[in-house]
CSV table of C-alpha atoms (C1' of nucleotides) in Angstrom, one decimal:
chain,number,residue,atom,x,y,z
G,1,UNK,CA,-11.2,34.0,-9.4
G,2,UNK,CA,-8.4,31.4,-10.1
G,3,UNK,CA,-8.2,27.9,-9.3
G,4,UNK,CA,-6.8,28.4,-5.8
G,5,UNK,CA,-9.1,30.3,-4.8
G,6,UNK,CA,-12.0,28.3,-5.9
G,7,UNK,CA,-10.2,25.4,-4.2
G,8,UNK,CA,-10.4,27.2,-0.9
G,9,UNK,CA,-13.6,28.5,-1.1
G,10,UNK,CA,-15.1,25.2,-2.2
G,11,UNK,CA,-13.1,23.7,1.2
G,12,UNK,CA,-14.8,26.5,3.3
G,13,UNK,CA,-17.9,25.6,2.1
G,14,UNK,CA,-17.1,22.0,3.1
G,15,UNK,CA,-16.3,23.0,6.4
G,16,UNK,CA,-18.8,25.2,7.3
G,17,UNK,CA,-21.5,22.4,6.0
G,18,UNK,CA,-21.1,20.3,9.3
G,19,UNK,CA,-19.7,22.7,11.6
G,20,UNK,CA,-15.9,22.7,11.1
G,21,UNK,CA,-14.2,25.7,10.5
G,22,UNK,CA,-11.1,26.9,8.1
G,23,UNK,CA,-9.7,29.4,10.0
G,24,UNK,CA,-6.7,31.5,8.4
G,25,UNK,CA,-3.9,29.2,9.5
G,26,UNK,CA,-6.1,26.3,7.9
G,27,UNK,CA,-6.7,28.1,4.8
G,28,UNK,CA,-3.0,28.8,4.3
G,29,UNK,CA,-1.0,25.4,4.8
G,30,UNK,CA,-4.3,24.6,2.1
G,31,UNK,CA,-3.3,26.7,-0.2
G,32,UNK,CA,0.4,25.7,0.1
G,33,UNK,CA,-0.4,22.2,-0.7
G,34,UNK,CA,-3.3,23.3,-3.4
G,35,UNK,CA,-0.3,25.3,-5.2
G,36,UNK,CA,1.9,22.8,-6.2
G,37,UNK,CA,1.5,18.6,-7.3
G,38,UNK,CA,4.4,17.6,-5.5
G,39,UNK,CA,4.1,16.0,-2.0
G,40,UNK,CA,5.6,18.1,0.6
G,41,UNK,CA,6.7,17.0,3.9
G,42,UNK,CA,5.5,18.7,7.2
G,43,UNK,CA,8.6,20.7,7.7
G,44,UNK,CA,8.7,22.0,3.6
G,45,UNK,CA,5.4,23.5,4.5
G,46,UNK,CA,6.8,25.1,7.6
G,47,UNK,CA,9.9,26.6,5.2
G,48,UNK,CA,7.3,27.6,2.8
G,49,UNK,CA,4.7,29.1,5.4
G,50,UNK,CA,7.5,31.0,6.5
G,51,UNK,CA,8.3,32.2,2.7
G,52,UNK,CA,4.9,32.9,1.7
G,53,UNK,CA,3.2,34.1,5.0
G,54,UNK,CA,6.5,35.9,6.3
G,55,UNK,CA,5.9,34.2,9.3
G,56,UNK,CA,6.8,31.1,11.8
G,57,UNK,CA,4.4,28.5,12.4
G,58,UNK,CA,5.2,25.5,14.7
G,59,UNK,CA,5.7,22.1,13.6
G,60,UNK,CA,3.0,20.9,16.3
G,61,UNK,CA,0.8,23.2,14.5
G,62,UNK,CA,1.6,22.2,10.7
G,63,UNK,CA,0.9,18.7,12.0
G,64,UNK,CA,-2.3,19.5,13.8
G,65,UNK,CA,-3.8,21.3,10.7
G,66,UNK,CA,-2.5,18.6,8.7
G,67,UNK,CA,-4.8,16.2,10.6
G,68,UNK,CA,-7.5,18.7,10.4
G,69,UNK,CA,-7.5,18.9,6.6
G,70,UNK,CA,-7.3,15.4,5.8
G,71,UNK,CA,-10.4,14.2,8.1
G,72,UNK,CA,-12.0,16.7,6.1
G,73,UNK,CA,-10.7,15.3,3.1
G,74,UNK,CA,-8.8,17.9,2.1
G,75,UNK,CA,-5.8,16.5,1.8
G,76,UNK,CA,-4.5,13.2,1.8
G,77,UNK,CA,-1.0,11.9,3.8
G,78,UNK,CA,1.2,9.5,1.6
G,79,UNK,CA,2.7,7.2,4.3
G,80,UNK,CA,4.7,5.7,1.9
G,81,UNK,CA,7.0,9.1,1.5
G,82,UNK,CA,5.8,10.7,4.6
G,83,UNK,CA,4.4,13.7,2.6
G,84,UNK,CA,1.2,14.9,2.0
G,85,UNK,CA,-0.8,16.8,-1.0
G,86,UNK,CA,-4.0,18.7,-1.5
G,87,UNK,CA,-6.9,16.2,-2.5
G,88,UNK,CA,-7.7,16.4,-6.4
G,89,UNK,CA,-11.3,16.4,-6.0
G,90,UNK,CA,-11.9,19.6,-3.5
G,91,UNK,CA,-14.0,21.4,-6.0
G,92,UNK,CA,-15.8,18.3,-7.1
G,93,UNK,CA,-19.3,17.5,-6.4
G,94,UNK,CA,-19.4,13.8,-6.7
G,95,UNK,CA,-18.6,11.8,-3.8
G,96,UNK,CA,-15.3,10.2,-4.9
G,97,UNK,CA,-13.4,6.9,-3.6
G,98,UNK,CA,-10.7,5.9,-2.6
G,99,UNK,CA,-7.6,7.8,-4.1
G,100,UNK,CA,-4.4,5.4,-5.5
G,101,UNK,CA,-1.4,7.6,-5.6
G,102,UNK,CA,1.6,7.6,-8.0
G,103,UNK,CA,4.7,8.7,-6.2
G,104,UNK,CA,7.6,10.2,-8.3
G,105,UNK,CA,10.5,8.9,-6.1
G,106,UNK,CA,12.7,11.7,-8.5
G,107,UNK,CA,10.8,14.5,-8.0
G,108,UNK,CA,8.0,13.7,-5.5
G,109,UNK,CA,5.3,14.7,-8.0
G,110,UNK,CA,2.0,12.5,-7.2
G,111,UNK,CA,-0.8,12.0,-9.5
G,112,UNK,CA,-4.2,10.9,-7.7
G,113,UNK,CA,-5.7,8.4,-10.1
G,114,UNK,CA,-8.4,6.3,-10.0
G,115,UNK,CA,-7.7,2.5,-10.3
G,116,UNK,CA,-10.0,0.1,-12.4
G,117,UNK,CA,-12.7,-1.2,-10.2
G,118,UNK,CA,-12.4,-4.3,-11.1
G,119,UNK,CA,-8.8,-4.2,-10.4
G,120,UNK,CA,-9.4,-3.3,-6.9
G,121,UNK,CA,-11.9,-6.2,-6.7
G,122,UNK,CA,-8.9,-8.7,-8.0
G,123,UNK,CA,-6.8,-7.2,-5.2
G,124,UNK,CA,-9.2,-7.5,-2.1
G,125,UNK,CA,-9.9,-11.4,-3.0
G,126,UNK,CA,-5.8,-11.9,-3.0
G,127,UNK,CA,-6.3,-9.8,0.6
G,128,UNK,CA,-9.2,-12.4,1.9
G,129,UNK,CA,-7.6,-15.1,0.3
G,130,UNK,CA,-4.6,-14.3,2.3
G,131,UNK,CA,-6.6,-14.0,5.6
G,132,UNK,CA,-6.7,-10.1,5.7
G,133,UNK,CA,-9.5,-7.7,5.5
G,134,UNK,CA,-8.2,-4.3,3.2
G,135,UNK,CA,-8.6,-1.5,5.7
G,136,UNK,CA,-8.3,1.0,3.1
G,137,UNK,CA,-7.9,0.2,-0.5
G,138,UNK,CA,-5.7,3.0,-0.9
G,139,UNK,CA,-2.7,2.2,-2.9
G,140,UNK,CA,1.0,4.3,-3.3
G,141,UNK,CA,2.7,3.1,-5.5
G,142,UNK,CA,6.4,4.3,-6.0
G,143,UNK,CA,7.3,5.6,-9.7
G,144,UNK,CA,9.3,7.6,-12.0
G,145,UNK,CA,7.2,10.3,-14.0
G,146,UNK,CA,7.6,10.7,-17.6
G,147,UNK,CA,9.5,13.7,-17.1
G,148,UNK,CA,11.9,12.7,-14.6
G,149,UNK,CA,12.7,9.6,-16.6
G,150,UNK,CA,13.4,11.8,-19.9
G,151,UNK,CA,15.4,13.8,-17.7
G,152,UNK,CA,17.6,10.8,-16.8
G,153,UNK,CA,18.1,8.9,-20.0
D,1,UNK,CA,17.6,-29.3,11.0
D,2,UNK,CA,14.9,-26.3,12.3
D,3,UNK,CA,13.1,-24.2,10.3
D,4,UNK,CA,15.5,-21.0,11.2
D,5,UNK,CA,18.5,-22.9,10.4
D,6,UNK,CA,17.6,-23.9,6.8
D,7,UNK,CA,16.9,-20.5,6.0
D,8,UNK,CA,20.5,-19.3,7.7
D,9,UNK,CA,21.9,-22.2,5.9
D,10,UNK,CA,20.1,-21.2,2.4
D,11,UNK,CA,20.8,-17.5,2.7
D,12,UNK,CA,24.4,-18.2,3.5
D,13,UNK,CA,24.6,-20.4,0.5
D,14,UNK,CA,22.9,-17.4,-1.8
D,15,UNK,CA,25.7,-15.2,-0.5
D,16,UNK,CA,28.7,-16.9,-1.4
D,17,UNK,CA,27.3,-18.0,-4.5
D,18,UNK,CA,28.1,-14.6,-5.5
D,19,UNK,CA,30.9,-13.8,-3.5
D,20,UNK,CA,29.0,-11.8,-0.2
D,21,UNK,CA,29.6,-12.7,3.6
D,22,UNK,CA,26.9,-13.9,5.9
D,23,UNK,CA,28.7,-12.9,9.0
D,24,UNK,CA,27.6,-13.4,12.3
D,25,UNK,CA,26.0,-10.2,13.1
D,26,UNK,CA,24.1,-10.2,10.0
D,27,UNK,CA,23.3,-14.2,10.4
D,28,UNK,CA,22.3,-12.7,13.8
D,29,UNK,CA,20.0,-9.9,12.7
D,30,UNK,CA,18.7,-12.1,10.0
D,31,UNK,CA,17.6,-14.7,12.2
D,32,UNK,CA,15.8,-12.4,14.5
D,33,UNK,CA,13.9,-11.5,11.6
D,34,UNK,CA,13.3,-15.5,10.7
D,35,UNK,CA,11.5,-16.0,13.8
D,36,UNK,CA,8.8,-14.1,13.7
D,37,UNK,CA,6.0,-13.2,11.1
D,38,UNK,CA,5.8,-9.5,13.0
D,39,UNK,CA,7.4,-6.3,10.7
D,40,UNK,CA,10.0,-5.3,13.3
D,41,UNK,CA,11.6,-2.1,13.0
D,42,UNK,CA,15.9,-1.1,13.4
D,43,UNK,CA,15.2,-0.2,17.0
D,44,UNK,CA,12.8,-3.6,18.0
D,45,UNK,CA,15.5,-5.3,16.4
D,46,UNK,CA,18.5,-3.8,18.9
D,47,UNK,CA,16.3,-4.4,21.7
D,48,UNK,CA,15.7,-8.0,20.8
D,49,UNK,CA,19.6,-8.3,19.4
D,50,UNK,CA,20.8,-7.6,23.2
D,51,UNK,CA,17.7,-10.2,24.7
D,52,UNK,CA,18.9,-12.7,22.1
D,53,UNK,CA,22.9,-12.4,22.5
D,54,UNK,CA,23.3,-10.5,25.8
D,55,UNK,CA,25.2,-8.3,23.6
D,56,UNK,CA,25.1,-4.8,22.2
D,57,UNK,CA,24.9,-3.5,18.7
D,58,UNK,CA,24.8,0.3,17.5
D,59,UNK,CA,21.9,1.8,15.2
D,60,UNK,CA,24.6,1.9,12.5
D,61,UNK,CA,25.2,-1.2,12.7
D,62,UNK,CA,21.7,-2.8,12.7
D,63,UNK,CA,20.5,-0.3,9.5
D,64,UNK,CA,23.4,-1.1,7.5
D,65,UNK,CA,23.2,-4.6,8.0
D,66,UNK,CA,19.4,-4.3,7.2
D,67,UNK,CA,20.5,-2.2,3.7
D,68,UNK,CA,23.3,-5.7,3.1
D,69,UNK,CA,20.4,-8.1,3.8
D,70,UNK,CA,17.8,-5.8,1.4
D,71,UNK,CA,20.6,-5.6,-1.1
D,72,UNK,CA,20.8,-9.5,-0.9
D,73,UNK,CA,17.4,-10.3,-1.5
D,74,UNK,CA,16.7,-12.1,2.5
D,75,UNK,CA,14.7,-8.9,3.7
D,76,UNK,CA,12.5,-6.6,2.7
D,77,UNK,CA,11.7,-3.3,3.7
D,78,UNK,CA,8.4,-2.0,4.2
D,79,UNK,CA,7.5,1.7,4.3
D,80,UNK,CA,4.9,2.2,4.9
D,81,UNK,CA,5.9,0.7,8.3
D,82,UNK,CA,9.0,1.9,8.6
D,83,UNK,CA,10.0,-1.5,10.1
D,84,UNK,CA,11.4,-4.8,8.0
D,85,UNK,CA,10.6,-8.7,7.7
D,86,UNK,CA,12.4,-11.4,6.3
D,87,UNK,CA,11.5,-12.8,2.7
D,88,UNK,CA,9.4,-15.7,2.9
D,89,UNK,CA,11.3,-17.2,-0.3
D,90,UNK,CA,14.3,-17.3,1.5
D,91,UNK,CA,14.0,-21.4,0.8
D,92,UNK,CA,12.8,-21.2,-2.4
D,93,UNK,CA,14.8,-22.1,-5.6
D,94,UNK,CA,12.4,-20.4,-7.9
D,95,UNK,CA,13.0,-17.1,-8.6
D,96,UNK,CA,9.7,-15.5,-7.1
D,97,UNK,CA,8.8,-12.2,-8.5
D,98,UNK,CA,7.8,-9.0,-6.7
D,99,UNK,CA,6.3,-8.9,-3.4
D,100,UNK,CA,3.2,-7.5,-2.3
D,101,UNK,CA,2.7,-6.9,1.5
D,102,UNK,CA,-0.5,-7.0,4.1
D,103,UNK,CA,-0.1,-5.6,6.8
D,104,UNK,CA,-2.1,-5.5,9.8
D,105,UNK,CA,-2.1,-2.4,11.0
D,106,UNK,CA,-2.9,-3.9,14.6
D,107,UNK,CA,-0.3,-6.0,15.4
D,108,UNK,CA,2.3,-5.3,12.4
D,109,UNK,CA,1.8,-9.3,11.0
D,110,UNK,CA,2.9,-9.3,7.7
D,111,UNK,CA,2.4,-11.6,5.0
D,112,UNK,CA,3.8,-11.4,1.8
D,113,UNK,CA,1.9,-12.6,-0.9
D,114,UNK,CA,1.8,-13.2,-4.7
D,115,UNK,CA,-0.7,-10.8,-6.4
D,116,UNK,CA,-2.1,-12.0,-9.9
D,117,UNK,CA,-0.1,-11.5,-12.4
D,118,UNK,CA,-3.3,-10.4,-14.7
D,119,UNK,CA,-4.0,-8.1,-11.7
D,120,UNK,CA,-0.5,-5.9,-11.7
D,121,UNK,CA,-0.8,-5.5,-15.0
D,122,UNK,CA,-3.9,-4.0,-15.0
D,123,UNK,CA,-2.5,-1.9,-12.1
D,124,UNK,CA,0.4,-1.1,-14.8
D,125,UNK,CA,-2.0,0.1,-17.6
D,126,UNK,CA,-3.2,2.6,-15.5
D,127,UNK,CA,-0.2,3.9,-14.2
D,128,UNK,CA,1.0,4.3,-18.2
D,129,UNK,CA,-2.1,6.6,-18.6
D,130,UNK,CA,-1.4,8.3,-16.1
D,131,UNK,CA,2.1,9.5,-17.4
D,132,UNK,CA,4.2,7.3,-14.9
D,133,UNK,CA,6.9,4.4,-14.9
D,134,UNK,CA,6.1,1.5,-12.5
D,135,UNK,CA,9.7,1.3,-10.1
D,136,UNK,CA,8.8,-1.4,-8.9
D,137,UNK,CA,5.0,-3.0,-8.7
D,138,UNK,CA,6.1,-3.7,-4.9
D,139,UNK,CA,2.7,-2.8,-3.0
D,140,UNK,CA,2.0,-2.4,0.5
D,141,UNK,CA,-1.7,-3.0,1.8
D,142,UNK,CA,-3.0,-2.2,5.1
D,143,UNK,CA,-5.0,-4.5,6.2
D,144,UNK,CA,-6.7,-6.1,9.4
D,145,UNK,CA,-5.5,-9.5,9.7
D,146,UNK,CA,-8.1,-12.2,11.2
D,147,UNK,CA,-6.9,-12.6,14.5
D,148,UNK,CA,-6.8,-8.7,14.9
D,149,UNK,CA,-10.8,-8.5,13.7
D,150,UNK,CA,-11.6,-11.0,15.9
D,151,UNK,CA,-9.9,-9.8,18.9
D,152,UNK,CA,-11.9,-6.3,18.3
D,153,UNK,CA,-15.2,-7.0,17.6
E,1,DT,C1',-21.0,44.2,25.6
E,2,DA,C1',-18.6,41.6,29.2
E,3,DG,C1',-17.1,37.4,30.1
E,4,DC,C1',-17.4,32.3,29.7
E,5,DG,C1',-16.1,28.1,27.4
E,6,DA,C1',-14.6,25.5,23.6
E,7,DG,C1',-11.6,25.1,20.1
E,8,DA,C1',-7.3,26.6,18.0
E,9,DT,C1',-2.6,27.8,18.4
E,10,DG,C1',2.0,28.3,20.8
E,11,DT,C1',6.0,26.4,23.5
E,12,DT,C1',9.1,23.2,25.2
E,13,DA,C1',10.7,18.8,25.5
E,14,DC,C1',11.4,14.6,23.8
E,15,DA,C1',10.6,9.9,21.3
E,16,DA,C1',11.5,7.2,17.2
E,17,DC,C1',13.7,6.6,12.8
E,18,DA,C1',17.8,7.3,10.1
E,19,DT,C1',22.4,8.8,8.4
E,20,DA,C1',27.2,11.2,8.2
E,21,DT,C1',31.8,10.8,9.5
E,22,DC,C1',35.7,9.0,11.2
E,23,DA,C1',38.0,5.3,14.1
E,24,DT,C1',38.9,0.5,14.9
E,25,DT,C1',38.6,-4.4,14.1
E,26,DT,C1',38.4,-8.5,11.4
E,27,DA,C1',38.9,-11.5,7.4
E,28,DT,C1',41.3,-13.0,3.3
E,29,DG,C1',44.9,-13.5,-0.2
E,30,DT,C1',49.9,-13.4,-0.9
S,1,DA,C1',52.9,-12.4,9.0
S,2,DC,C1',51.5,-8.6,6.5
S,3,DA,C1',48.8,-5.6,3.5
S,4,DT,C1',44.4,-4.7,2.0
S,5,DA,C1',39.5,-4.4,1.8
S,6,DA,C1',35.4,-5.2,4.1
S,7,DA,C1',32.9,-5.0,8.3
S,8,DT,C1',31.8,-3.0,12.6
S,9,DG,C1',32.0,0.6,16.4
S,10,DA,C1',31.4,5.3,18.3
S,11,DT,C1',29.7,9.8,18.3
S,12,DA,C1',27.1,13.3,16.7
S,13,DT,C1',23.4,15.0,14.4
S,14,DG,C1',19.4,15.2,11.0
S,15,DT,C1',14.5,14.2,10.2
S,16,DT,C1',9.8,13.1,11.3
S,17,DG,C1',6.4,13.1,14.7
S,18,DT,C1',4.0,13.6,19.4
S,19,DA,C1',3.1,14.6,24.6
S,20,DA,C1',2.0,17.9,27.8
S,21,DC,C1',0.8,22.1,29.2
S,22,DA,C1',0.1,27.3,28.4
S,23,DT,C1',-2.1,30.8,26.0
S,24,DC,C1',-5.0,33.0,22.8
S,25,DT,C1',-9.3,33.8,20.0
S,26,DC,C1',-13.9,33.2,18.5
S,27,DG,C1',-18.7,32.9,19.2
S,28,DC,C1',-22.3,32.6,22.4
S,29,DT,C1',-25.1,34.0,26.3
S,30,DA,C1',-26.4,36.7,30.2
DNA sequence: TAGCGAGATGTTACAACATATCATTTATGT
DNA sequence: ACATAAATGATATGTTGTAACATCTCGCTA
């Protein structure tokens, strides 16, 4: 069984625990995102559904399985490039916490890392200190991957 | 002297130091921007362009001018708004280092604040590890602001 | 197992954000 | 005053996302 698969399985699983289900058109855009480690955009998926599935699928429909997976923490949307990719932690046990994100702004690769806690902590008293309360610690932060910057020099 | 005019009067200077043109459009646009602590987006600011100066200016217009005043320093964009604001160092001599952003994601206040410098470069560290170049440490935070958390509860 | 109801998906239209391209106007130096 | 470059206008279109309503499909119950 290869990683995809487990990855999907393991999301089924999820699902089915409180009642959701991850019906084929579910379990396809998944695997779409699961696939690759760039971002995609809602209409890349709808070329690539078409590529891999042979098949149309609406853009109301990519977006409303797009909401589906990510309140099931499946996937995660990057507002910052309008894009979204599969969660990193699907097949994990552990409850995880809030993902930071490293964009690519070359190549739209994204790495899901996992910021110092302390850091965070640093962060949220400049927030309150401010007069703001952090509604989501998560951070994207806009970079150039090692590769793509190799590539340029 | 207001408060709006000393920043038109400062950014104009911080043009032609360096050979750029406030013109009146862009002093225009950039002092819609001045007046309000709000992130307004291209179209808020067309709407509030023709209110202001009973006058009509094109999309075009309005996002290249936006691009001339990013380019110059007196606005910044944030996107994970889509929508801009005027620097807050506009008066400042100093020169003031990367801006972080809160935003409320109720009423689209923005403030722009100065994170620790101990704090970004912590941030940094772990975005080495990961295998990516900071761009530019530029973060945007969505946040609650106080009024907003108040109004709610 | 027929059919009911909820949830999932399809269709169409459109709103909001943004840019490409080419035409016209305005400012500045000689 | 004229040539030139910069700024702005006009039109069309691309991209991202949602509203509203129709249809289909799955799972339950009679």
């Amino acid at each position: 069984m290869n990683n995809i698969d487990t990855i999907i399985e393991h999301a089924e699983q999820n699902c089915k625990s409180h009642g959701s289900r991850l019906t084929t058109k579910r379990k396809q855009v998944l695997s779409l995102l699961a696939q690759t480690d760039k971002a995609l955009s809602a209409y890349d998926l709808i070329d690539l559904f078409v590529k891999e599935n042979g098949e149309k699928i609406p853009a109301m429909s990519v977006y409303r399985i797009l909401d589906f997976l990510e309140a099931e923490h499946l996937v995660h949307k990057l507002k910052l490039a309008n894009k979204y990719i599969a969660c990193s932690h699907i097949t994990c046990k552990h409850e995880h916490g809030v993902p930071q994100f490293l964009i690519c702004s070359v190549c739209n690769a994204v790495k899901e890392i996992t910021v110092n806690k302390s850091t965070i902590n640093e962060l949220n008293q400049s927030v309150e200190q401010a007069g703001f309360k952090l509604v989501s610690p998560q951070l994207e932060i806009n970079c150039i991957c090692n590769e793509c910057l190799a590539t340029a020099s």
